[in-house]
Amino acid sequence: MRQISIIIPVYNASKYVSRCIESILNQSYKNIELIIINDGSTDNSLEICNKYKNSFSKIQIVSIENNGVSNARNIGIELCTSEYFMFIDADDWIEKNLLYDMSCYIHESDLIVAGFEILYPDMVYSYNIEKTETLSLNEFLDNFDYYYRSTIINSPCSKIYKKSILKDLRFNVNIRLGEDFDFNLKYLDMCKSVSVISGSSYIYDCTIAGTATKIYRTGSFEEILQVNLKGKEFCKRHNVREYNKSLDEYLCLNGIHLLDVLANSTNTFDYKHKESSVLLENQVFRNACKSIENKYGPKTIISKYLCLFNNYLLLFLFFRIKKLLKKMKVASKRIWKIKEGSLQ
């Protein structure tokens, strides 16, 4: 039974970090090293983590100044003493047998990948891998379209990496969007085989408010365009078939999401107009929007055509009105519940 190091970056996670740590300590697979990187938390996350030192001997807790999740993961890589390691985010958790199921294949391949579930406030998405098997890299990439659409290949979580394969590869701390995808593509470039594990035993919690995907940062549009370019270059290197559709679809949908976030931010209209032009006037993005099928809801389709029309004022007004209607809907539900309560 080989030791597996688990790296957890922690930033202001006091409400849920215990759930994450306990899901690891309760694993049926026991040969674990736990590395917690406290990334400058200002709540009592560190105090909560320190309580586990008494009940678990193989634990390292390191506090650093806040510098982002990529930097925290890189420090975790430097600290881990195992050949095999994985990442778990502090707001996520894993089911009891995940590590055992994955560990059965650590001698067979260069990367072990498991499916996962994503929890949203009003829905749950399961991204299962149907069959457990070990594949050559080319066989694994035959399913690139599914792994990319499901974001399985985009995230560093729900995977076991090997330090001997990794060598000097680290997360790029200078990018904030697509850094995980960039890391995985560079790691896959060095792989010969991949084991995929059926089921979805890693649980992503996206019910928590204030996540990074709801914040617009200057330069975000350039970064998602780079994600698209890196994905296409990787696919060309490995002769992946029919990759344009999934990469372009993700670019279009992610671009629309960021435009929505930007429109509803507190920045000035002039700033929003200038930033949005980076995307709206980019031919790669425009071609991506043209290629996307009209299978999505009316809000997405309207957003797509407004992007192609390239009138930011109309796009801005559409996103603001959409946000206002959503607030009104939430408010009406609250009023209805109050009325129901008073009638009982």
mmCIF file of C-alpha atoms in Angstrom:
data_model
loop_
_atom_site.group_PDB
_atom_site.id
_atom_site.type_symbol
_atom_site.label_atom_id
_atom_site.label_comp_id
_atom_site.label_asym_id
_atom_site.label_seq_id
_atom_site.Cartn_x
_atom_site.Cartn_y
_atom_site.Cartn_z
ATOM 1 C CA MET A 1 0.000 0.000 0.000
ATOM 2 C CA ARG A 2 1.814 3.077 -1.290
ATOM 3 C CA GLN A 3 1.442 6.423 0.456
ATOM 4 C CA ILE A 4 -0.677 9.061 -1.287
ATOM 5 C CA SER A 5 -0.163 12.732 -0.454
ATOM 6 C CA ILE A 6 -3.270 14.913 -0.478
ATOM 7 C CA ILE A 7 -2.798 18.660 -0.932
ATOM 8 C CA ILE A 8 -5.533 21.017 0.306
ATOM 9 C CA PRO A 9 -5.211 24.772 -0.347
ATOM 10 C CA VAL A 10 -7.259 26.598 2.294
ATOM 11 C CA TYR A 11 -8.454 30.186 2.169
ATOM 12 C CA ASN A 12 -11.207 31.410 4.521
ATOM 13 C CA ALA A 13 -12.801 27.964 4.519
ATOM 14 C CA SER A 14 -13.853 27.766 8.183
ATOM 15 C CA LYS A 15 -17.447 26.835 7.310
ATOM 16 C CA TYR A 16 -16.570 23.694 5.361
ATOM 17 C CA VAL A 17 -12.902 22.678 5.745
ATOM 18 C CA SER A 18 -13.764 20.184 8.518
ATOM 19 C CA ARG A 19 -16.084 18.343 6.128
ATOM 20 C CA CYS A 20 -13.238 18.094 3.609
ATOM 21 C CA ILE A 21 -10.615 16.891 6.107
ATOM 22 C CA GLU A 22 -12.921 14.358 7.753
ATOM 23 C CA SER A 23 -13.861 12.864 4.384
ATOM 24 C CA ILE A 24 -10.135 12.220 3.862
ATOM 25 C CA LEU A 25 -9.453 10.820 7.331
ATOM 26 C CA ASN A 26 -12.462 8.498 6.974
ATOM 27 C CA GLN A 27 -11.154 6.922 3.782
ATOM 28 C CA SER A 28 -10.943 3.122 3.656
ATOM 29 C CA TYR A 29 -7.428 3.655 2.237
ATOM 30 C CA LYS A 30 -5.297 4.655 5.229
ATOM 31 C CA ASN A 31 -1.758 5.293 3.961
ATOM 32 C CA ILE A 32 -2.258 9.030 3.518
ATOM 33 C CA GLU A 33 -0.121 12.112 3.999
ATOM 34 C CA LEU A 34 -2.191 15.262 4.430
ATOM 35 C CA ILE A 35 -0.696 18.624 3.412
ATOM 36 C CA ILE A 36 -2.738 21.729 4.216
ATOM 37 C CA ILE A 37 -1.607 25.075 2.817
ATOM 38 C CA ASN A 38 -3.276 27.924 4.700
ATOM 39 C CA ASP A 39 -3.209 30.644 2.055
ATOM 40 C CA GLY A 40 -3.426 33.688 4.318
ATOM 41 C CA SER A 41 -6.877 32.954 5.757
ATOM 42 C CA THR A 42 -8.350 35.751 7.866
ATOM 43 C CA ASP A 43 -11.019 33.581 9.531
ATOM 44 C CA ASN A 44 -10.375 30.668 11.921
ATOM 45 C CA SER A 45 -9.559 28.108 9.202
ATOM 46 C CA LEU A 46 -6.043 27.600 10.597
ATOM 47 C CA GLU A 47 -7.353 26.969 14.105
ATOM 48 C CA ILE A 48 -9.768 24.337 12.779
ATOM 49 C CA CYS A 49 -7.047 22.600 10.774
ATOM 50 C CA ASN A 50 -4.664 22.534 13.747
ATOM 51 C CA LYS A 51 -7.208 20.543 15.773
ATOM 52 C CA TYR A 52 -6.620 17.556 13.500
ATOM 53 C CA LYS A 53 -2.929 17.345 14.436
ATOM 54 C CA ASN A 54 -3.811 15.407 17.578
ATOM 55 C CA SER A 55 -5.855 12.768 15.751
ATOM 56 C CA PHE A 56 -3.689 12.311 12.642
ATOM 57 C CA SER A 57 0.100 12.033 12.753
ATOM 58 C CA LYS A 58 0.990 12.408 9.062
ATOM 59 C CA ILE A 59 -0.209 15.952 8.595
ATOM 60 C CA GLN A 60 1.660 19.096 7.566
ATOM 61 C CA ILE A 61 0.052 22.500 8.013
ATOM 62 C CA VAL A 62 1.875 25.459 6.494
ATOM 63 C CA SER A 63 0.721 29.081 6.610
ATOM 64 C CA ILE A 64 1.738 31.513 3.873
ATOM 65 C CA GLU A 65 0.740 34.991 2.722
ATOM 66 C CA ASN A 66 -2.260 34.968 0.419
ATOM 67 C CA ASN A 67 -1.079 34.526 -3.147
ATOM 68 C CA GLY A 68 -3.733 32.378 -4.802
ATOM 69 C CA VAL A 69 -4.576 28.712 -5.154
ATOM 70 C CA SER A 70 -1.934 27.971 -7.811
ATOM 71 C CA ASN A 71 0.872 29.156 -5.554
ATOM 72 C CA ALA A 72 -0.581 27.151 -2.645
ATOM 73 C CA ARG A 73 -0.720 23.999 -4.770
ATOM 74 C CA ASN A 74 2.863 24.522 -5.924
ATOM 75 C CA ILE A 75 4.041 24.751 -2.315
ATOM 76 C CA GLY A 76 2.084 21.593 -1.538
ATOM 77 C CA ILE A 77 3.866 19.762 -4.365
ATOM 78 C CA GLU A 78 7.242 20.795 -2.936
ATOM 79 C CA LEU A 79 6.273 19.528 0.521
ATOM 80 C CA CYS A 80 4.767 16.167 -0.376
ATOM 81 C CA THR A 81 7.001 13.183 0.364
ATOM 82 C CA SER A 82 5.090 10.659 -1.759
ATOM 83 C CA GLU A 83 5.516 9.607 -5.354
ATOM 84 C CA TYR A 84 1.732 9.844 -5.706
ATOM 85 C CA PHE A 85 -0.315 12.925 -4.867
ATOM 86 C CA MET A 86 -3.694 14.534 -5.476
ATOM 87 C CA PHE A 87 -5.464 17.850 -4.883
ATOM 88 C CA ILE A 88 -8.710 18.412 -3.018
ATOM 89 C CA ASP A 89 -10.279 21.856 -2.644
ATOM 90 C CA ALA A 90 -11.263 22.876 0.881
ATOM 91 C CA ASP A 91 -14.953 23.251 0.003
ATOM 92 C CA ASP A 92 -15.158 19.792 -1.609
ATOM 93 C CA TRP A 93 -15.180 16.272 -0.189
ATOM 94 C CA ILE A 94 -14.647 12.690 -1.298
ATOM 95 C CA GLU A 95 -16.609 9.510 -0.689
ATOM 96 C CA LYS A 96 -15.175 6.761 1.491
ATOM 97 C CA ASN A 97 -13.687 4.417 -1.132
ATOM 98 C CA LEU A 98 -12.385 6.904 -3.691
ATOM 99 C CA LEU A 99 -8.705 6.657 -2.716
ATOM 100 C CA TYR A 100 -8.849 2.867 -2.519
ATOM 101 C CA ASP A 101 -10.474 2.601 -5.953
ATOM 102 C CA MET A 102 -7.885 4.925 -7.472
ATOM 103 C CA SER A 103 -4.925 3.373 -5.655
ATOM 104 C CA CYS A 104 -5.505 0.018 -7.366
ATOM 105 C CA TYR A 105 -4.141 1.559 -10.575
ATOM 106 C CA ILE A 106 -1.196 3.638 -9.409
ATOM 107 C CA HIS A 107 1.291 1.034 -10.666
ATOM 108 C CA GLU A 108 -0.361 0.761 -14.078
ATOM 109 C CA SER A 109 -0.439 4.314 -15.400
ATOM 110 C CA ASP A 110 0.972 7.830 -15.259
ATOM 111 C CA LEU A 111 -2.325 9.488 -14.321
ATOM 112 C CA ILE A 112 -5.459 8.213 -12.573
ATOM 113 C CA VAL A 113 -8.708 10.066 -13.318
ATOM 114 C CA ALA A 114 -12.064 9.658 -11.546
ATOM 115 C CA GLY A 115 -15.499 11.114 -12.254
ATOM 116 C CA PHE A 116 -17.240 13.614 -9.980
ATOM 117 C CA GLU A 117 -20.447 15.359 -9.043
ATOM 118 C CA ILE A 118 -21.003 19.122 -9.056
ATOM 119 C CA LEU A 119 -23.513 20.495 -6.561
ATOM 120 C CA TYR A 120 -25.273 23.734 -7.534
ATOM 121 C CA PRO A 121 -27.930 25.533 -5.444
ATOM 122 C CA ASP A 122 -30.744 24.151 -7.601
ATOM 123 C CA MET A 123 -29.296 21.088 -9.343
ATOM 124 C CA VAL A 124 -26.680 18.316 -9.311
ATOM 125 C CA TYR A 125 -24.539 17.308 -12.288
ATOM 126 C CA SER A 126 -22.878 13.876 -12.337
ATOM 127 C CA TYR A 127 -19.952 13.268 -14.655
ATOM 128 C CA ASN A 128 -19.442 9.534 -14.514
ATOM 129 C CA ILE A 129 -16.797 7.500 -16.232
ATOM 130 C CA GLU A 130 -18.660 4.425 -17.423
ATOM 131 C CA LYS A 131 -15.889 1.839 -17.320
ATOM 132 C CA THR A 132 -12.767 1.454 -15.182
ATOM 133 C CA GLU A 133 -9.802 0.709 -17.423
ATOM 134 C CA THR A 134 -6.217 1.629 -18.241
ATOM 135 C CA LEU A 135 -5.733 3.324 -21.596
ATOM 136 C CA SER A 136 -2.862 4.521 -23.706
ATOM 137 C CA LEU A 137 -2.700 8.305 -23.941
ATOM 138 C CA ASN A 138 -4.062 8.184 -27.496
ATOM 139 C CA GLU A 139 -6.985 5.992 -26.404
ATOM 140 C CA PHE A 140 -7.740 8.367 -23.542
ATOM 141 C CA LEU A 141 -7.677 11.354 -25.894
ATOM 142 C CA ASP A 142 -10.126 9.640 -28.232
ATOM 143 C CA ASN A 143 -12.704 10.807 -25.662
ATOM 144 C CA PHE A 144 -11.266 14.338 -25.403
ATOM 145 C CA ASP A 145 -14.601 15.856 -26.389
ATOM 146 C CA TYR A 146 -16.414 14.281 -23.419
ATOM 147 C CA TYR A 147 -13.619 14.914 -20.918
ATOM 148 C CA TYR A 148 -13.439 18.566 -21.939
ATOM 149 C CA ARG A 149 -17.190 19.211 -22.024
ATOM 150 C CA SER A 150 -17.585 17.593 -18.597
ATOM 151 C CA THR A 151 -14.528 19.575 -17.328
ATOM 152 C CA ILE A 152 -12.905 16.315 -16.171
ATOM 153 C CA ILE A 153 -9.741 17.255 -18.061
ATOM 154 C CA ASN A 154 -9.924 20.905 -16.948
ATOM 155 C CA SER A 155 -9.551 20.386 -13.192
ATOM 156 C CA PRO A 156 -6.594 19.088 -11.148
ATOM 157 C CA CYS A 157 -8.973 17.504 -8.620
ATOM 158 C CA SER A 158 -10.199 13.895 -8.707
ATOM 159 C CA LYS A 159 -6.826 12.814 -10.111
ATOM 160 C CA ILE A 160 -3.659 11.132 -8.834
ATOM 161 C CA TYR A 161 -0.413 12.433 -10.315
ATOM 162 C CA LYS A 162 3.123 11.025 -10.120
ATOM 163 C CA LYS A 163 6.019 13.192 -8.954
ATOM 164 C CA SER A 164 8.463 11.340 -11.190
ATOM 165 C CA ILE A 165 6.376 12.343 -14.227
ATOM 166 C CA LEU A 166 5.757 15.882 -12.971
ATOM 167 C CA LYS A 167 9.443 16.799 -12.513
ATOM 168 C CA ASP A 168 9.681 20.619 -12.655
ATOM 169 C CA LEU A 169 6.143 21.261 -13.907
ATOM 170 C CA ARG A 170 4.175 23.636 -11.680
ATOM 171 C CA PHE A 171 0.993 25.721 -11.927
ATOM 172 C CA ASN A 172 1.444 29.048 -13.697
ATOM 173 C CA VAL A 173 0.796 31.635 -10.980
ATOM 174 C CA ASN A 174 0.529 34.449 -13.527
ATOM 175 C CA ILE A 175 -2.825 33.311 -14.940
ATOM 176 C CA ARG A 176 -6.149 33.072 -13.096
ATOM 177 C CA LEU A 177 -8.399 31.446 -15.691
ATOM 178 C CA GLY A 178 -7.389 28.171 -17.315
ATOM 179 C CA GLU A 179 -4.318 27.565 -15.133
ATOM 180 C CA ASP A 180 -5.616 24.092 -14.194
ATOM 181 C CA PHE A 181 -6.250 23.147 -17.834
ATOM 182 C CA ASP A 182 -2.800 24.458 -18.755
ATOM 183 C CA PHE A 183 -1.244 22.313 -15.994
ATOM 184 C CA ASN A 184 -3.108 19.174 -17.062
ATOM 185 C CA LEU A 185 -2.239 19.566 -20.745
ATOM 186 C CA LYS A 186 1.465 19.925 -19.920
ATOM 187 C CA TYR A 187 1.279 16.893 -17.608
ATOM 188 C CA LEU A 188 -0.522 14.814 -20.261
ATOM 189 C CA ASP A 189 2.218 15.727 -22.734
ATOM 190 C CA MET A 190 4.528 13.627 -20.532
ATOM 191 C CA CYS A 191 2.141 10.686 -20.029
ATOM 192 C CA LYS A 192 2.017 7.366 -21.836
ATOM 193 C CA SER A 193 -1.006 5.866 -20.092
ATOM 194 C CA VAL A 194 -4.080 6.961 -18.137
ATOM 195 C CA SER A 195 -6.361 4.939 -15.856
ATOM 196 C CA VAL A 196 -9.991 6.043 -15.655
ATOM 197 C CA ILE A 197 -12.131 5.077 -12.647
ATOM 198 C CA SER A 198 -15.898 4.595 -12.957
ATOM 199 C CA GLY A 199 -18.345 6.420 -10.703
ATOM 200 C CA SER A 200 -18.403 9.958 -9.338
ATOM 201 C CA SER A 201 -16.981 9.928 -5.814
ATOM 202 C CA TYR A 202 -15.407 13.393 -5.772
ATOM 203 C CA ILE A 203 -17.964 16.044 -4.813
ATOM 204 C CA TYR A 204 -17.529 19.650 -5.995
ATOM 205 C CA ASP A 205 -19.532 22.098 -3.912
ATOM 206 C CA CYS A 206 -20.576 25.081 -6.040
ATOM 207 C CA THR A 207 -23.370 26.152 -3.690
ATOM 208 C CA ILE A 208 -21.103 28.557 -1.817
ATOM 209 C CA ALA A 209 -21.485 32.261 -2.637
ATOM 210 C CA GLY A 210 -18.570 34.442 -3.665
ATOM 211 C CA THR A 211 -16.650 31.918 -5.764
ATOM 212 C CA ALA A 212 -13.971 33.092 -8.219
ATOM 213 C CA THR A 213 -16.212 32.439 -11.251
ATOM 214 C CA LYS A 214 -18.478 35.291 -10.089
ATOM 215 C CA ILE A 215 -15.666 37.872 -10.051
ATOM 216 C CA TYR A 216 -14.327 39.657 -13.130
ATOM 217 C CA ARG A 217 -10.613 40.434 -13.207
ATOM 218 C CA THR A 218 -8.855 42.608 -15.777
ATOM 219 C CA GLY A 219 -7.406 40.416 -18.500
ATOM 220 C CA SER A 220 -9.907 37.571 -18.074
ATOM 221 C CA PHE A 221 -10.976 37.712 -21.716
ATOM 222 C CA GLU A 222 -7.391 37.350 -22.950
ATOM 223 C CA GLU A 223 -6.988 34.336 -20.653
ATOM 224 C CA ILE A 224 -10.016 32.418 -21.943
ATOM 225 C CA LEU A 225 -8.814 33.049 -25.502
ATOM 226 C CA GLN A 226 -5.466 31.545 -24.483
ATOM 227 C CA VAL A 227 -7.260 28.501 -23.029
ATOM 228 C CA ASN A 228 -8.876 27.942 -26.418
ATOM 229 C CA LEU A 229 -5.560 28.321 -28.241
ATOM 230 C CA LYS A 230 -3.646 26.003 -25.871
ATOM 231 C CA GLY A 231 -6.352 23.367 -26.175
ATOM 232 C CA LYS A 232 -6.186 23.445 -29.981
ATOM 233 C CA GLU A 233 -2.381 23.307 -30.017
ATOM 234 C CA PHE A 234 -2.429 20.312 -27.654
ATOM 235 C CA CYS A 235 -4.990 18.484 -29.786
ATOM 236 C CA LYS A 236 -2.970 19.106 -32.932
ATOM 237 C CA ARG A 237 0.173 17.715 -31.253
ATOM 238 C CA HIS A 238 -1.637 14.513 -30.339
ATOM 239 C CA ASN A 239 -3.748 14.174 -33.495
ATOM 240 C CA VAL A 240 -7.012 14.433 -31.574
ATOM 241 C CA ARG A 241 -10.023 14.261 -33.856
ATOM 242 C CA GLU A 242 -12.998 16.653 -33.807
ATOM 243 C CA TYR A 243 -11.847 18.902 -30.986
ATOM 244 C CA ASN A 244 -12.840 22.317 -32.374
ATOM 245 C CA LYS A 245 -16.523 22.012 -31.521
ATOM 246 C CA SER A 246 -16.087 21.401 -27.788
ATOM 247 C CA LEU A 247 -13.297 23.972 -27.394
ATOM 248 C CA ASP A 248 -15.227 26.656 -29.283
ATOM 249 C CA GLU A 249 -18.459 25.892 -27.449
ATOM 250 C CA TYR A 250 -16.686 26.324 -24.113
ATOM 251 C CA LEU A 251 -15.096 29.575 -25.303
ATOM 252 C CA CYS A 252 -18.467 30.986 -26.349
ATOM 253 C CA LEU A 253 -20.307 29.949 -23.157
ATOM 254 C CA ASN A 254 -17.477 31.028 -20.861
ATOM 255 C CA GLY A 255 -17.183 34.336 -22.707
ATOM 256 C CA ILE A 256 -20.914 34.999 -22.304
ATOM 257 C CA HIS A 257 -20.661 34.171 -18.592
ATOM 258 C CA LEU A 258 -17.758 36.599 -18.096
ATOM 259 C CA LEU A 259 -19.533 39.323 -20.053
ATOM 260 C CA ASP A 260 -22.512 38.850 -17.721
ATOM 261 C CA VAL A 261 -20.262 39.042 -14.636
ATOM 262 C CA LEU A 262 -18.554 42.170 -16.012
ATOM 263 C CA ALA A 263 -21.855 43.884 -16.836
ATOM 264 C CA ASN A 264 -23.109 43.402 -13.278
ATOM 265 C CA SER A 265 -19.839 44.402 -11.612
ATOM 266 C CA THR A 266 -19.250 47.753 -9.894
ATOM 267 C CA ASN A 267 -16.813 48.953 -12.581
ATOM 268 C CA THR A 268 -17.584 52.018 -14.699
ATOM 269 C CA PHE A 269 -19.433 51.608 -17.997
ATOM 270 C CA ASP A 270 -16.377 52.891 -19.920
ATOM 271 C CA TYR A 271 -14.188 50.211 -18.293
ATOM 272 C CA LYS A 272 -16.755 47.512 -19.102
ATOM 273 C CA HIS A 273 -17.026 48.701 -22.698
ATOM 274 C CA LYS A 274 -13.246 48.705 -23.181
ATOM 275 C CA GLU A 275 -12.756 45.265 -21.576
ATOM 276 C CA SER A 276 -15.608 43.664 -23.502
ATOM 277 C CA SER A 277 -14.207 44.857 -26.835
ATOM 278 C CA VAL A 278 -11.252 42.493 -26.357
ATOM 279 C CA LEU A 279 -13.683 39.597 -26.715
ATOM 280 C CA LEU A 280 -16.460 40.999 -28.896
ATOM 281 C CA GLU A 281 -14.039 42.130 -31.608
ATOM 282 C CA ASN A 282 -11.973 38.933 -31.514
ATOM 283 C CA GLN A 283 -12.574 36.806 -34.615
ATOM 284 C CA VAL A 284 -11.856 33.507 -32.812
ATOM 285 C CA PHE A 285 -14.590 34.281 -30.277
ATOM 286 C CA ARG A 286 -16.997 35.435 -32.974
ATOM 287 C CA ASN A 287 -16.416 32.243 -34.979
ATOM 288 C CA ALA A 288 -16.951 30.207 -31.808
ATOM 289 C CA CYS A 289 -20.309 31.919 -31.224
ATOM 290 C CA LYS A 290 -21.334 31.308 -34.830
ATOM 291 C CA SER A 291 -20.579 27.601 -34.525
ATOM 292 C CA ILE A 292 -22.513 27.012 -31.291
ATOM 293 C CA GLU A 293 -25.783 25.146 -31.766
ATOM 294 C CA ASN A 294 -29.102 26.681 -30.779
ATOM 295 C CA LYS A 295 -29.758 23.897 -28.255
ATOM 296 C CA TYR A 296 -29.295 26.106 -25.200
ATOM 297 C CA GLY A 297 -31.915 28.176 -23.422
ATOM 298 C CA PRO A 298 -33.255 31.451 -24.844
ATOM 299 C CA LYS A 299 -31.045 33.609 -22.562
ATOM 300 C CA THR A 300 -27.890 31.984 -23.924
ATOM 301 C CA ILE A 301 -29.056 32.202 -27.521
ATOM 302 C CA ILE A 302 -30.016 35.892 -27.156
ATOM 303 C CA SER A 303 -26.596 36.555 -25.550
ATOM 304 C CA LYS A 304 -24.867 34.782 -28.423
ATOM 305 C CA TYR A 305 -26.598 36.904 -31.089
ATOM 306 C CA LEU A 306 -26.008 40.117 -29.145
ATOM 307 C CA CYS A 307 -22.303 39.234 -29.025
ATOM 308 C CA LEU A 308 -22.294 38.726 -32.789
ATOM 309 C CA PHE A 309 -24.167 42.017 -33.255
ATOM 310 C CA ASN A 310 -21.305 43.646 -31.304
ATOM 311 C CA ASN A 311 -23.370 46.351 -29.643
ATOM 312 C CA TYR A 312 -22.159 46.473 -26.060
ATOM 313 C CA LEU A 313 -24.897 48.821 -24.866
ATOM 314 C CA LEU A 314 -27.604 46.315 -25.844
ATOM 315 C CA LEU A 315 -25.604 43.446 -24.323
ATOM 316 C CA PHE A 316 -25.028 45.428 -21.121
ATOM 317 C CA LEU A 317 -28.736 46.273 -20.798
ATOM 318 C CA PHE A 318 -29.726 42.655 -21.453
ATOM 319 C CA PHE A 319 -27.472 41.323 -18.663
ATOM 320 C CA ARG A 320 -28.589 44.020 -16.224
ATOM 321 C CA ILE A 321 -32.274 43.373 -16.904
ATOM 322 C CA LYS A 322 -31.706 39.617 -16.580
ATOM 323 C CA LYS A 323 -30.089 40.159 -13.185
ATOM 324 C CA LEU A 324 -32.920 42.465 -12.079
ATOM 325 C CA LEU A 325 -35.591 39.925 -13.095
ATOM 326 C CA LYS A 326 -33.743 37.217 -11.188
ATOM 327 C CA LYS A 327 -33.704 39.381 -8.044
ATOM 328 C CA MET A 328 -37.409 40.118 -8.439
ATOM 329 C CA LYS A 329 -38.142 36.400 -8.801
ATOM 330 C CA VAL A 330 -36.208 35.590 -5.615
ATOM 331 C CA ALA A 331 -37.952 38.424 -3.753
ATOM 332 C CA SER A 332 -41.399 37.254 -4.877
ATOM 333 C CA LYS A 333 -40.668 33.735 -3.644
ATOM 334 C CA ARG A 334 -39.684 35.104 -0.233
ATOM 335 C CA ILE A 335 -42.852 37.217 -0.039
ATOM 336 C CA TRP A 336 -44.957 34.195 -0.999
ATOM 337 C CA LYS A 337 -43.335 32.076 1.728
ATOM 338 C CA ILE A 338 -44.003 34.808 4.300
ATOM 339 C CA LYS A 339 -47.652 34.981 3.203
ATOM 340 C CA GLU A 340 -47.969 31.197 3.383
ATOM 341 C CA GLY A 341 -46.532 31.257 6.900
ATOM 342 C CA SER A 342 -48.975 33.938 8.057
ATOM 343 C CA LEU A 343 -51.943 31.974 6.693
ATOM 344 C CA GLN A 344 -51.057 28.805 8.604
#
